[in-house]
Amino acid sequence: MMLHLNKNWQGEYYSCMHTNLPSSAYMYLMSSCSLHVNSRSIGARNFPQYSSKGEDVFRDAFDQALYKLGASCDDEGTIVDCGCGTGTSTRRLAEQYPQAKELIGIDLSPYFIDVGQTLLRLSPTAIDVNSNNKEGWITNIESDERIQLRQGDISSTELASNSVSVVNLSLVMHELPLYAAKEVVLEAHRILKQGGQLWISEMDFESQAYKAQRENAALFSLLRATEPYLDEYADGMSELRSFILQQFDVVKITAATGRHYALLAEKNDNKSSEGEKTIEDSRFNEDGSYAIEDTHLKPWESSKQ
């Protein structure tokens, strides 16, 4: 075994142990057995009726919600995918926005970036279908020369001010303490050009589903075991939205699933606003219920019969 030291966003060191496999073999194992399968299992629990396709439906739900809010990208524009991990969301954005000139994925983990770069380099045979020649729980990777994956700090990207069309944050903000999330918002505003958009896809602890989960102390403690800032994120959702509204002229939020939201904020510093700015919030029905039915499996369920 080999011991490596890595830094989290605070600069604190933590250890990561792995075998001394050849680089390509180790990255294949890491990506296929952990990252892709885990991601697909999350999607399957949110949309159990779709099984392994649940992850695609899960991500589609955010896409559709953002489209509803007016998501767009300029021709020859730049999309920055903050907290991209191994590039799953970046590759998806590349498929959705063929008019974009470049897509830059940034993640603090050099290991995730290395995995993502290797998958792109080895595509389209980076990950095979299963022995029955049918698509399994792991998807194939399509290369795209417009994609750049970089190791870096998303609160200090070193990109030029007023230079990008879109900043995307997919399931990133709940991983951060509130002050760090605000720093990321400020950096997004700095690098976005006039008319550029910030997209946030996240867990919604103001939804009935996540409220109920959080009230179950035993269950929520298990979730927090791998999400150390989840309480701070949940308590700070309203404050974070208000902070985003201070920076951006237009802010809209809507339900994406029965327990997740999509938020779009547009930068237009030259636009004069009359009166107090407000957030256009369509997450809830008039009776207070969430706008989308929650299809997530109960904690004790493994599948829908």
XYZ file of C-alpha atoms in Angstrom, residues 83-219:
137
model
C -16.302 21.140 -8.373
C -16.365 18.894 -11.442
C -14.970 15.773 -9.747
C -13.952 13.349 -12.492
C -15.748 15.413 -15.121
C -19.104 13.650 -15.311
C -21.031 16.931 -15.185
C -18.528 18.624 -17.513
C -18.949 15.967 -20.187
C -22.698 16.242 -19.846
C -22.568 20.016 -20.326
C -20.433 19.497 -23.428
C -23.158 17.308 -24.939
C -25.888 19.793 -24.082
C -24.134 22.904 -25.352
C -22.375 22.117 -28.644
C -22.204 25.855 -29.374
C -19.817 26.430 -26.445
C -16.220 27.063 -27.455
C -14.690 25.491 -24.342
C -15.678 23.802 -21.114
C -13.381 24.097 -18.118
C -13.855 21.675 -15.239
C -12.135 22.636 -11.975
C -11.781 20.480 -8.873
C -9.544 20.699 -5.811
C -8.685 16.994 -5.927
C -5.741 16.178 -8.213
C -6.813 12.536 -8.092
C -10.298 13.206 -9.440
C -8.862 15.410 -12.178
C -6.327 12.711 -13.072
C -9.123 10.159 -13.338
C -11.194 12.462 -15.527
C -8.307 13.269 -17.835
C -7.445 9.582 -18.156
C -11.030 8.640 -19.000
C -11.116 11.261 -21.748
C -7.779 10.087 -23.087
C -8.821 6.430 -23.172
C -12.283 7.044 -24.628
C -14.333 5.603 -26.178
C -13.057 2.340 -24.685
C -12.310 3.678 -21.215
C -15.142 1.651 -19.735
C -16.696 -1.315 -21.508
C -20.229 -2.637 -21.519
C -20.883 -5.757 -19.501
C -20.321 -9.348 -20.617
C -23.784 -9.554 -22.190
C -22.924 -6.601 -24.405
C -25.563 -4.496 -22.656
C -25.051 -1.220 -20.919
C -24.620 -1.783 -17.196
C -24.222 0.504 -14.221
C -21.138 2.167 -15.675
C -21.385 4.444 -18.693
C -19.009 4.804 -21.586
C -17.061 8.028 -21.997
C -17.076 10.219 -25.092
C -14.057 12.451 -25.618
C -14.428 16.126 -26.508
C -11.479 18.334 -27.388
C -13.303 21.366 -25.969
C -13.076 19.951 -22.427
C -10.258 20.962 -20.095
C -10.079 19.475 -16.609
C -7.912 21.384 -14.135
C -6.922 20.994 -10.512
C -7.638 24.222 -8.680
C -9.529 26.235 -6.081
C -13.016 27.196 -7.273
C -12.977 30.262 -5.016
C -9.866 31.491 -6.851
C -9.952 30.126 -10.400
C -7.292 32.453 -11.863
C -9.562 32.979 -14.860
C -9.914 36.471 -16.300
C -12.654 38.744 -14.993
C -15.757 39.115 -17.179
C -14.639 36.247 -19.418
C -17.064 33.311 -19.173
C -20.693 32.713 -20.134
C -21.713 30.152 -17.504
C -20.529 28.991 -14.094
C -22.034 25.654 -13.068
C -22.120 24.280 -9.506
C -23.697 20.841 -9.433
C -24.174 19.424 -5.910
C -21.163 21.361 -4.622
C -22.465 23.995 -2.207
C -23.595 21.528 0.467
C -19.986 20.324 0.675
C -18.814 23.750 1.885
C -19.147 25.864 5.022
C -21.230 28.966 4.405
C -18.362 31.445 4.191
C -16.589 29.289 1.608
C -19.785 28.997 -0.443
C -20.018 32.799 -0.449
C -16.434 33.062 -1.679
C -17.312 30.745 -4.569
C -20.309 32.938 -5.433
C -18.088 36.030 -5.457
C -15.585 34.303 -7.740
C -18.366 33.206 -10.080
C -19.615 36.783 -10.298
C -16.094 38.050 -10.996
C -15.372 35.726 -13.913
C -18.839 35.923 -15.494
C -19.266 38.468 -18.245
C -22.271 40.760 -18.497
C -25.347 38.620 -19.123
C -23.519 35.514 -17.901
C -25.324 32.981 -15.742
C -24.606 31.109 -12.522
C -26.304 27.697 -12.296
C -26.660 25.891 -8.965
C -28.163 22.410 -8.577
C -28.588 21.371 -4.956
C -30.318 19.586 -2.091
C -33.283 21.511 -0.707
C -33.633 21.291 3.066
C -36.685 23.497 2.862
C -38.501 20.675 1.034
C -40.769 18.449 3.120
C -38.701 15.367 2.223
C -35.383 16.640 3.518
C -37.024 18.343 6.507
C -38.407 14.990 7.583
C -35.079 13.267 7.046
C -33.259 15.864 9.110
C -35.727 15.489 11.961
C -34.738 11.803 12.202
C -31.577 12.174 14.296
C -30.297 8.629 13.781
C -30.812 8.700 10.026
